[in-house]
XYZ file of C-alpha atoms in Angstrom:
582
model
C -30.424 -7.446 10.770
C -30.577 -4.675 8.722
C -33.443 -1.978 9.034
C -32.570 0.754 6.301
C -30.858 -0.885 3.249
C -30.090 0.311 -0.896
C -32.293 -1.467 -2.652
C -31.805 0.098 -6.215
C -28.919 -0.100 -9.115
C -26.550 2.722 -8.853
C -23.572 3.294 -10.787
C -21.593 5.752 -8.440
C -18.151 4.407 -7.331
C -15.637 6.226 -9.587
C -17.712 9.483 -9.287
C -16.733 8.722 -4.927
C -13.574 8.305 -5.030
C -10.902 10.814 -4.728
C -7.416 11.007 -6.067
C -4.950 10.148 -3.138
C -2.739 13.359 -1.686
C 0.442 13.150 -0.785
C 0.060 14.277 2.353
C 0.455 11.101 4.428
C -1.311 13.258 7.508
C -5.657 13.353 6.963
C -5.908 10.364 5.045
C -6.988 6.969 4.596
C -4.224 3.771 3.367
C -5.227 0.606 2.269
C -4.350 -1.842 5.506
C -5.057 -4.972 3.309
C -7.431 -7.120 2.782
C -9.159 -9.554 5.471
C -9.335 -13.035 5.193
C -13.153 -12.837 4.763
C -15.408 -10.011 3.748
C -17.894 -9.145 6.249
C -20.333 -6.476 7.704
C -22.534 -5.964 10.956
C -19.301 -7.582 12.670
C -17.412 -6.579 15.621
C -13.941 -5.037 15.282
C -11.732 -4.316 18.886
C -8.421 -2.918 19.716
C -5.808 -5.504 21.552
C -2.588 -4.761 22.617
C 0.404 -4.691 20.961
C -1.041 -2.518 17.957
C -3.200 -4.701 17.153
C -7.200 -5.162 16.252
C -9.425 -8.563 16.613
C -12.628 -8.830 13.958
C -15.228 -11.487 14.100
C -18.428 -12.135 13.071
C -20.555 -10.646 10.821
C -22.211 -11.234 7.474
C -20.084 -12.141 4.118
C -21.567 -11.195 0.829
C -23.703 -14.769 0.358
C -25.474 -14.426 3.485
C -23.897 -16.492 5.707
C -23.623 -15.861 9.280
C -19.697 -15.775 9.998
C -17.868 -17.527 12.946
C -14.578 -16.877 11.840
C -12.214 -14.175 13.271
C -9.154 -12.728 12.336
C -6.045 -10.611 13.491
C -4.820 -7.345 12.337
C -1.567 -5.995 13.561
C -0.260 -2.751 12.674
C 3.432 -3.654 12.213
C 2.940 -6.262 9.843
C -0.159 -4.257 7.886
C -1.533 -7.716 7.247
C -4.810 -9.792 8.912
C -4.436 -13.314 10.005
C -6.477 -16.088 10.735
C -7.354 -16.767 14.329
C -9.842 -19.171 16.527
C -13.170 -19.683 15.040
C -16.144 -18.549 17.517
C -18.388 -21.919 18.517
C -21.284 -19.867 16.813
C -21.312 -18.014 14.250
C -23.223 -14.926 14.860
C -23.994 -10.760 13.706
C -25.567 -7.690 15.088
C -23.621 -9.111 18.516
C -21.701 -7.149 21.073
C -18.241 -7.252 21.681
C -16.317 -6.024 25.111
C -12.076 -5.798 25.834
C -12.272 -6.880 29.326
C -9.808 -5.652 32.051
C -7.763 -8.787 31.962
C -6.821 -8.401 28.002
C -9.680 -10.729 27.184
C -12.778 -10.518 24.482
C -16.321 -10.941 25.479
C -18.513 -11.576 22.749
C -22.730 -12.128 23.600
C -25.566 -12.763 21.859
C -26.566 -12.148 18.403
C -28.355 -13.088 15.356
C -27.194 -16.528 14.620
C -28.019 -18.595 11.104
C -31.821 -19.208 10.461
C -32.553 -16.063 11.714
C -32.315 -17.833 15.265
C -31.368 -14.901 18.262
C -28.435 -16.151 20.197
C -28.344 -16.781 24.070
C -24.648 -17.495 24.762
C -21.591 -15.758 25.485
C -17.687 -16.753 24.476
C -14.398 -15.035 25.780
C -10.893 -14.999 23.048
C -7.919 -15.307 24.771
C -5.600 -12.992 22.613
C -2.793 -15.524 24.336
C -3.834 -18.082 22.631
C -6.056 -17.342 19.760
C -8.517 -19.531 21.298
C -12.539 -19.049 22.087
C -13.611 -20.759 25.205
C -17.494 -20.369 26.548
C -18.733 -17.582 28.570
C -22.039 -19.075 30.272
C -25.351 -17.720 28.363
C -27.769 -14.258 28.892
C -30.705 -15.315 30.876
C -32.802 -13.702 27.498
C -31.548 -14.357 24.172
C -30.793 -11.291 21.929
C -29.161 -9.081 19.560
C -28.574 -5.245 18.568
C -27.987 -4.973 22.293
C -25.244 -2.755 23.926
C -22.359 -4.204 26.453
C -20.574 -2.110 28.606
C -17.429 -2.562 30.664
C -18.480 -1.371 34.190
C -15.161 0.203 36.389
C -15.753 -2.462 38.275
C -14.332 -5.079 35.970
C -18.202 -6.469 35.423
C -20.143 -6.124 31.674
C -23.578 -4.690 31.221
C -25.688 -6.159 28.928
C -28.831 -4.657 27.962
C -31.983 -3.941 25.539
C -31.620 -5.879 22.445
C -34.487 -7.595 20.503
C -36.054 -11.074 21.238
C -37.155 -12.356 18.245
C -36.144 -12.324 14.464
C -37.019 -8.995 12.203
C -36.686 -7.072 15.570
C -40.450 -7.870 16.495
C -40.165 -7.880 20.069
C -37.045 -6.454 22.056
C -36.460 -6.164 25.708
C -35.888 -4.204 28.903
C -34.130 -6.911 30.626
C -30.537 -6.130 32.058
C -27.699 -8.721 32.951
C -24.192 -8.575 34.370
C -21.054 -10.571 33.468
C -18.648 -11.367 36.152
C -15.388 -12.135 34.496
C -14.113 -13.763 38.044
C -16.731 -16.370 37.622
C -17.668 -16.827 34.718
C -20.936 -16.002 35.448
C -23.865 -13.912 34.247
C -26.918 -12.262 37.125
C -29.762 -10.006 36.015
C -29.600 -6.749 37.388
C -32.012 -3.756 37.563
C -34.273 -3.265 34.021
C -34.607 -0.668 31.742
C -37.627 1.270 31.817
C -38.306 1.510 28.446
C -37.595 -1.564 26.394
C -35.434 -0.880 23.505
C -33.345 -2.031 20.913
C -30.355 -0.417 18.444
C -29.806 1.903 21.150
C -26.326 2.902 21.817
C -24.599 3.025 25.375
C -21.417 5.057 26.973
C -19.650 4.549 29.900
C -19.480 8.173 31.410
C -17.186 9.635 33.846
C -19.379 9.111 36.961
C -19.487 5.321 36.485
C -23.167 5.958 35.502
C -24.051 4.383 32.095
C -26.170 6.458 29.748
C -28.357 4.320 27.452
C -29.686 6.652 24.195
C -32.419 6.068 22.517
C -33.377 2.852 20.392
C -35.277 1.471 17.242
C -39.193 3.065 17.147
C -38.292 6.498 16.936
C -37.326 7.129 20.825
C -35.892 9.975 22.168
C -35.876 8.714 25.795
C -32.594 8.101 27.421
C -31.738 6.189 31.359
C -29.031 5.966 33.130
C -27.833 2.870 35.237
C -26.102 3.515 38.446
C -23.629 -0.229 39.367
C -23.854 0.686 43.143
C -27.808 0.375 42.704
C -28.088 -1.606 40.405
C -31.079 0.274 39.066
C -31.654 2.715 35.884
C -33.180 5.669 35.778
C -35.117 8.508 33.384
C -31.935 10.934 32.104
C -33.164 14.336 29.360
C -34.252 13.181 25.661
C -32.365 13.545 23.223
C -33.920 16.177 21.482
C -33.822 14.106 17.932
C -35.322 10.970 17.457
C -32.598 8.587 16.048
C -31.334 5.300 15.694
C -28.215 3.392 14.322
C -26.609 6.636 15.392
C -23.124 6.828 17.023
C -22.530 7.666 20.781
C -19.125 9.036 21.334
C -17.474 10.274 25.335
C -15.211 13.224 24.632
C -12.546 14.150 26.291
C -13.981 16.245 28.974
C -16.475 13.642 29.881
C -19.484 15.079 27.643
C -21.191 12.801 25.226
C -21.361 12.979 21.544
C -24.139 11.569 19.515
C -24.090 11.888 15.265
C -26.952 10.826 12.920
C -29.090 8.174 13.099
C -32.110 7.367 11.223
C -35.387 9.316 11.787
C -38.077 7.138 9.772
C -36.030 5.866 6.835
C -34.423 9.321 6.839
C -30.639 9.658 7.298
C -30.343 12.479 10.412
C -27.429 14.924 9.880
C -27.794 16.697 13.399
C -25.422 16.299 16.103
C -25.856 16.540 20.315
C -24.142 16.835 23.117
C -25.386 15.703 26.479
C -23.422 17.220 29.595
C -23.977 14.791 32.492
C -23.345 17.088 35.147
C -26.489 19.072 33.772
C -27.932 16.332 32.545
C -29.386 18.163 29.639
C -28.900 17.619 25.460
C -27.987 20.319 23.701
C -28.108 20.956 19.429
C -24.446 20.557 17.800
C -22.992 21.355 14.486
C -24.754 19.736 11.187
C -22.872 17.024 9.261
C -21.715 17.734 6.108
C -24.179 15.183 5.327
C -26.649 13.333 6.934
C -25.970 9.996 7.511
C -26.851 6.300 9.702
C -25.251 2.686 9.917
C -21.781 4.466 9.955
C -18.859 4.824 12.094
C -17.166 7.686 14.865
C -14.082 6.927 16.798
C -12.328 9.614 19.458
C -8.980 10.629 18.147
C -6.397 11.297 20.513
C -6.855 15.293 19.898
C -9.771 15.158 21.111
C -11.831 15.253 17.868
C -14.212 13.113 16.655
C -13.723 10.927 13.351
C -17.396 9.752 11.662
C -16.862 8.126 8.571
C -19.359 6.119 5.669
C -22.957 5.221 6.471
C -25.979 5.357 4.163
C -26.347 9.190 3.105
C -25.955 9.141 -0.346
C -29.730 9.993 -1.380
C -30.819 8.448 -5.300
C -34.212 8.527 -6.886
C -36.095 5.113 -6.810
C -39.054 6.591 -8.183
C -41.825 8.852 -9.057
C -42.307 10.331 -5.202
C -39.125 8.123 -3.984
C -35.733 8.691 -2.549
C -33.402 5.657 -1.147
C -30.195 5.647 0.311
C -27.051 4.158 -0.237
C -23.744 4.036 1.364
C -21.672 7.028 1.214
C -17.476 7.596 1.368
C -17.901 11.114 3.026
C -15.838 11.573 6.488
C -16.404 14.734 8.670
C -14.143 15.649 12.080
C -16.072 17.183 14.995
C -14.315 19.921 17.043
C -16.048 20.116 20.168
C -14.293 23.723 20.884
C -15.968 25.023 17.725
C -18.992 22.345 17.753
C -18.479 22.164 13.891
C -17.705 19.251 11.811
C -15.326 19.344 8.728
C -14.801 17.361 5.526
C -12.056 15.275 6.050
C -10.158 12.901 3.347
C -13.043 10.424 1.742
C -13.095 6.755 2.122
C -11.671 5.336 -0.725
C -15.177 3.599 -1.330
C -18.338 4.159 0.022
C -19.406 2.141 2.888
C -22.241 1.503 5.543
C -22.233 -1.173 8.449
C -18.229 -0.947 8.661
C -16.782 -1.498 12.170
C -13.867 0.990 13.558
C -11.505 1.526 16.210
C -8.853 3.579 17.315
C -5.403 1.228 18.012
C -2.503 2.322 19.926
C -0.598 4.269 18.611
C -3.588 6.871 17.760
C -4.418 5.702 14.037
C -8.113 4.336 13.186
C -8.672 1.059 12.017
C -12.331 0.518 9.752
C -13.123 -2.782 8.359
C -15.853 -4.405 6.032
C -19.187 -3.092 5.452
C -21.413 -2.450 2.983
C -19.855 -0.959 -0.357
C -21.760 0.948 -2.925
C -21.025 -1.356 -6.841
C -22.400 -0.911 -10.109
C -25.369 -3.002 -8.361
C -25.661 -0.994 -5.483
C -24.237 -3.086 -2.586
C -21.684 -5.743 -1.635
C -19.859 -6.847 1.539
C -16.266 -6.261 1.206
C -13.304 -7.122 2.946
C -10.884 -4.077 2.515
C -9.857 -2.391 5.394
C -7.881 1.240 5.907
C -5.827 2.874 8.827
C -7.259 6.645 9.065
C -4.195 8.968 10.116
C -5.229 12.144 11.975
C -4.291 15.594 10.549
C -1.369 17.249 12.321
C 0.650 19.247 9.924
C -0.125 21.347 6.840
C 2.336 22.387 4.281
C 2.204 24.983 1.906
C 3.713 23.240 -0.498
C 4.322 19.728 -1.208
C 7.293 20.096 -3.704
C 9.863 22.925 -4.679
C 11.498 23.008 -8.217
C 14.450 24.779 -8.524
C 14.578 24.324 -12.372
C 17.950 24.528 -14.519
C 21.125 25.630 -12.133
C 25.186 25.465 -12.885
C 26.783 22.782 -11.305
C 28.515 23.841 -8.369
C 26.080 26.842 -8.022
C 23.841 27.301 -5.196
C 19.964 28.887 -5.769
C 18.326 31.184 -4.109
C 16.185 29.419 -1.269
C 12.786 28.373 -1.508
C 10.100 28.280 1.480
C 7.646 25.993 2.857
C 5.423 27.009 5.626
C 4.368 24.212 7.917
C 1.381 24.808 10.001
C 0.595 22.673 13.412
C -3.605 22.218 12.307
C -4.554 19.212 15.814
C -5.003 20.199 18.769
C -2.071 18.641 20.549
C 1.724 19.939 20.166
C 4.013 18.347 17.868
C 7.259 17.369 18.913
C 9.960 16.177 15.844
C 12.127 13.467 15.890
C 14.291 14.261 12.696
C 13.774 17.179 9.649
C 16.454 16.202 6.842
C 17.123 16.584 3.491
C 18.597 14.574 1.079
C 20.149 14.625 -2.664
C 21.674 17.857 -3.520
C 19.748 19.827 -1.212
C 20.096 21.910 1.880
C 17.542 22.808 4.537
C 17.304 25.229 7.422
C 14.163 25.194 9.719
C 12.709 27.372 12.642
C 10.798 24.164 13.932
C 12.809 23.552 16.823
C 12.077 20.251 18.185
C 8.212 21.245 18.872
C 5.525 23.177 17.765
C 2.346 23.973 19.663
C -1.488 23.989 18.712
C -1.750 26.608 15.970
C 1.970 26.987 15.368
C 3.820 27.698 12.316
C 7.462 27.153 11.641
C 9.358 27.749 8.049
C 11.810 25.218 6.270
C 13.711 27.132 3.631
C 15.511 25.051 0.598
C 18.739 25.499 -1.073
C 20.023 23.596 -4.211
C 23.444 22.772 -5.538
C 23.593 20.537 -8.309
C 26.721 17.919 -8.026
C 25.915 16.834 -11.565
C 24.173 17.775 -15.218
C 20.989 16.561 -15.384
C 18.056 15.914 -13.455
C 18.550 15.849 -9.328
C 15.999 14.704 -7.151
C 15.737 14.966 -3.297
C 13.452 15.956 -0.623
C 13.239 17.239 3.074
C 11.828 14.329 5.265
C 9.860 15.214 8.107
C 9.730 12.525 11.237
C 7.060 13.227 14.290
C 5.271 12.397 17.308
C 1.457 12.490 15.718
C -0.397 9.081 15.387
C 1.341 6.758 13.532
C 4.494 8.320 13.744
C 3.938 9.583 10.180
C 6.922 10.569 7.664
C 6.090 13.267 6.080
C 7.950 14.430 2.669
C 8.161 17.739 0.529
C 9.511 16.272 -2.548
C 12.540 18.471 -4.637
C 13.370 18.894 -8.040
C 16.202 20.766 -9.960
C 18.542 20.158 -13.039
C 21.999 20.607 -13.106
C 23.783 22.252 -15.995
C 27.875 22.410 -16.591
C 27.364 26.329 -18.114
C 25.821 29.509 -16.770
C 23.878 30.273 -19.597
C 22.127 27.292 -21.382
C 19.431 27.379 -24.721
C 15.786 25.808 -24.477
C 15.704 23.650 -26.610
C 19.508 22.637 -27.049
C 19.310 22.246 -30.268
C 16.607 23.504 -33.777
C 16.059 21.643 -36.357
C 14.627 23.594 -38.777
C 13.083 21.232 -41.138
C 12.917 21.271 -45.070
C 12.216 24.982 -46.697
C 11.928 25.347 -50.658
C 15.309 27.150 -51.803
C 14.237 30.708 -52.142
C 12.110 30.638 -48.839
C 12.983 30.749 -45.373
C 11.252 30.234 -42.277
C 11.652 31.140 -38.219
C 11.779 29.241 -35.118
C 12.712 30.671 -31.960
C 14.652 29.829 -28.230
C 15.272 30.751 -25.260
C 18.248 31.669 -23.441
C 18.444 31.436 -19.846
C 21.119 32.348 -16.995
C 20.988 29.514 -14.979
C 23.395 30.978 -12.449
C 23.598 32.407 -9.223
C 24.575 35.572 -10.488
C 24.185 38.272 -13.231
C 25.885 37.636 -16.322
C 27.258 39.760 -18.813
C 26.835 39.144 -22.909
C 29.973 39.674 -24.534
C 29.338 38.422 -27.776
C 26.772 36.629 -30.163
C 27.771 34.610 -33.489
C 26.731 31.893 -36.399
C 29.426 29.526 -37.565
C 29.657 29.008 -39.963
C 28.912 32.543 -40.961
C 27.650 32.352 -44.581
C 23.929 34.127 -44.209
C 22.083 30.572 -44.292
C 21.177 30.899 -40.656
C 20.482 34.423 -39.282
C 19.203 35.822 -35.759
C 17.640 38.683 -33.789
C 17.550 38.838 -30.145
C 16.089 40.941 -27.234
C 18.907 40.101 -25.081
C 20.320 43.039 -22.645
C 23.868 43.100 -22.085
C 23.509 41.451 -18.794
C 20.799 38.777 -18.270
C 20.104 38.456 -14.730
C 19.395 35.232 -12.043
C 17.197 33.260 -13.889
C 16.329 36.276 -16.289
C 15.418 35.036 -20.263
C 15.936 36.173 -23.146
C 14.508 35.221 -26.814
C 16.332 34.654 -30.540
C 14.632 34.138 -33.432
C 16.656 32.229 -35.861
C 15.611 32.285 -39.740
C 16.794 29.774 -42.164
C 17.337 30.766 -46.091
C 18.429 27.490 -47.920
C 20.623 28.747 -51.136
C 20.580 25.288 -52.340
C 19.360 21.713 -52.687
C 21.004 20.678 -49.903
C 21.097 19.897 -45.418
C 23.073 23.129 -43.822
C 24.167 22.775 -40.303
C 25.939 25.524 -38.083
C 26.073 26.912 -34.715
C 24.795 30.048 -32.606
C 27.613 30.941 -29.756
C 26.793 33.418 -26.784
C 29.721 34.370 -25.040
C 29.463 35.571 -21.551
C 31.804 36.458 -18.474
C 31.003 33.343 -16.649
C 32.723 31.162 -19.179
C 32.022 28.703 -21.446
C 29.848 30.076 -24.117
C 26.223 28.664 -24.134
C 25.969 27.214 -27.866
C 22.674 26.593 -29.755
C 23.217 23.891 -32.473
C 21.132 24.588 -35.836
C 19.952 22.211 -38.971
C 17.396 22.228 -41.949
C 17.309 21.093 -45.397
C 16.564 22.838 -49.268
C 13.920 21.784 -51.119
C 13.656 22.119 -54.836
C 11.015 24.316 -55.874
């Protein structure tokens, strides 16, 4: 069930969305579309590079049994075994064996679910998993070290009116459930983390707590751990990677929170973060494998509902936490704005989100698009080099591009290449480290007149084993020096009159070039020129003529302005135009 929802029209989807870069690192790709749109489901990682989502809610209401199979080599979901129940707001566990635990929920009718089912990824097939002792939903499960799930908190009854302390174990040997040790503090929407000790730290809950317990397996019991110093709910709970814990958001009231903590178990104390770059609830986080933290969507995007109002819809921003700085970051937007999405991290280091709530021209839909998040590695300082106009058979002066290692992790290369009529040289080695820069530097050499396309083709280690490509231009010419345009046409002028146009000549060599002569052919006065060219136009250097056309006569005049050089061929400049009677 949701507490906070959009309840207004809002026309704000094209004004969200952001044009797509192409760097392939930092961004979001369209993964395709599941079988089924659906929010407040359950999304997990399996092996093989691949992710399992069930459940949920689709855009009519209905309370979803199906599940379905994404898998990161073929981009595409599938259809799998149907749950027996069909059920949302449930909690989903990877066992140790490979195996899915799903229990409890909000089933259809509003009625709160008791039982528990396990998917064999072997088979695509659900088979049951006993029942809780207390039906429930918006509950947390956590995979204990010892191979056992902990179920607890969760509420009772429908609309969240009564919710629970009472704490169960499943043991995946038998098949079994047992109550263990209860909460001290009923609660439900909470969120729950496995830490480092083999403790797990329950955080706060629906009602505005700040309270927090920890369970100890060996005891079976839980007991008080610091507030959080926030009150929050449908916040994210996130273990780094030095065994602190991350929490982002939440609701305070009906207010999105966009605070952050950090709660250091051996102190056992909370401790104030970095802000959001807005605040935000119902969303998504996900550990990335540098060790940052990925929180994407929720409802943050604040509108006016009326005199004295402000509601909340879902919102496309994404932010990375650093814990070494304790700041978050704008990272690349969703490519729509979502709340209620489910995400994961699959192997291979990429995150998966899926569903949610999406912000329409009438406010909100469940959706069924899906996108793989790929972490930033690499920066560029440039994207693409153009060389411009260039003799055939000539090579350019090199070009530049800085690459800079951004993550926190080293990056090792598996290939840097370039293709067409390029050439590259890099001081990349086969790694750089955390902070690193290394130079590629770009050479051209046109084979042929005309346009020549290429690029340099970067291959890595970083998630998703991205290719990254700086994309090259150039145009090839057969003479040094060349006119732009190649030709002027310089229309119809009334006999008597005359009239100028101008072009440019350019030396399109690789080395200075010396004028040795300029002329009209045929050389009758019709077409006439000034120039501010030196006797030796330089690498790339310009140069200007204005040409002037005189008609004598009713009639079309064509001729043609020769440059001769010491590199050759002379660079010619064909000219037209037409008299007009008076």
């Amino acid at each position: 069930m949701k507490k906070l929802t959009c309840v207004v029209f809002f026309a704000v989807v094209s004004a969200m969305l952001q044009p797509a870069s192409a760097q392939v690192q930092g961004q979001w790709a369209s993964t395709g579309t599941m079988q089924t749109a659906r929010e407040l489901h359950a999304l997990v990682p399996l092996a093989g590079r691949k992710a399992l989502a069930m459940g949920g809610v689709d855009g009519s209401g209905n309370i979803l049994s199906s599940a379905e199979l994404y898998s990161s080599v073929s981009g595409k979901w599938i259809a799998t075994g149907n749950m027996a129940e069909g059920r949302e707001s449930f909690a989903a566990v990877v066992l140790a064996n490979g195996k899915v635990l799903v229990s409890g929920g909000l089933g259809s009718a509003s009625v709160v679910i008791s039982t528990a089912e396990l998917y064999d990824p072997t088979t695509g097939a659900w088979t049951p998993a006993g029942s809780l002792s207390v039906p429930r939903y918006a509950h947390t499960a956590t995979l204990l070290p010892s191979g056992q799930v902990l179920v607890t908190g969760g509420c009772t009854a429908s609309a969240c009116s009564t919710d629970t302390a009472v704490s169960e174990l499943y043991d995946p040997t038998s098949n079994t459930w047992s109550t263990t040790g209860s909460l001290n503090t009923a609660r439900a929407y909470q969120t729950a983390v496995l830490l480092r000790t083999g403790k797990v730290l329950v955080i706060g809950g629906l009602g505005n707590l700040t309270s927090c317990e920890l369970y100890d397996p060996a005891a079976g019991t839980w007991s008080a751990a610091a507030s959080t110093i926030a009150t929050r709910y449908l916040n994210t709970a996130t273990l780094l990677s030095d065994g602190k814990v991350l929490v982002t958001g939440g609701a305070n009231g009906r207010f999105p929170v966009n605070s952050s903590e950090v709660y250091d178990p051996t102190a056992n104390t909370w401790t104030l973060s970095g802000n959001m770059t807005i605040g935000r609830y119902a969303h998504a986080a996900s550990l990335l494998g540098d060790g940052t933290v990925l929180v994407a969507g929720g409802y943050g995007q604040s509108i006016s509902c009326g005199k004295d109002c402000t509601s909340y819809i879902p919102t496309s921003k994404v932010d990375i936490y650093n814990e070494a700085t304790g700041a978050f970051t704008a990272a690349a937007n969703l490519s729509q704005a979502l709340a209620y999405q489910a995400m994961t991290v699959l192997t291979g280091g990429r995150a998966l989100e899926s569903g949610g709530s999406a912000t329409t021209s009438i406010c909100c839909t469940v959706v069924s698009t899906a996108s793989l998040y790929t972490p930033l590695s690499l920066t560029f300082s440039a994207s693409s080099l153009n060389f411009g106009l260039l003799q055939i058979g000539l090579t350019s002066p090199s070009q530049t591009v800085t690459v800079t290692n951004v993550s926190n992790h080293s990056v090792a290369f598996t290939s840097i290449a370039s293709t067409g009529d390029y050439a590259q040289t890099n001081t990349c080695g086969s790694t750089i480290t955390s902070g690193q820069n290394c130079t590629i530097t770009v050479t051209f050499t046109p084979t042929a007149s005309g346009p020549r396309k290429g690029a340099v083709t970067l291959k890595d280690n970083c998630p998703g084993s991205p290719t990254q490509t700086i994309v090259l231009s150039g145009t090839g010419e057969k003479l040094a020096l060349g006119f732009t345009p190649a030709s002027l046409n310089l229309g119809s002028v009334v006999v008597g009159s005359s009239t100028t146009q101008s072009a440019t000549l350019t030396n399109d060599s690789a080395a200075s070039v010396n004028i040795t002569g300029i002329s009209i052919s045929p050389a009758r006065g019709i077409f006439t020129q000034t120039n501010n060219c030196p006797p030796t136009l330089g690498v790339q250097q310009t140069c200007t003529f204005q040409i002037t056309f005189t008609p004598p006569d009713v009639f079309t005049y064509k001729a043609t302005l020769s440059v001769t050089n010491s590199a050759g061929a002379a660079a010619t400049l064909a000219l037209s135009g037409t008299g007009l009677n008076n």
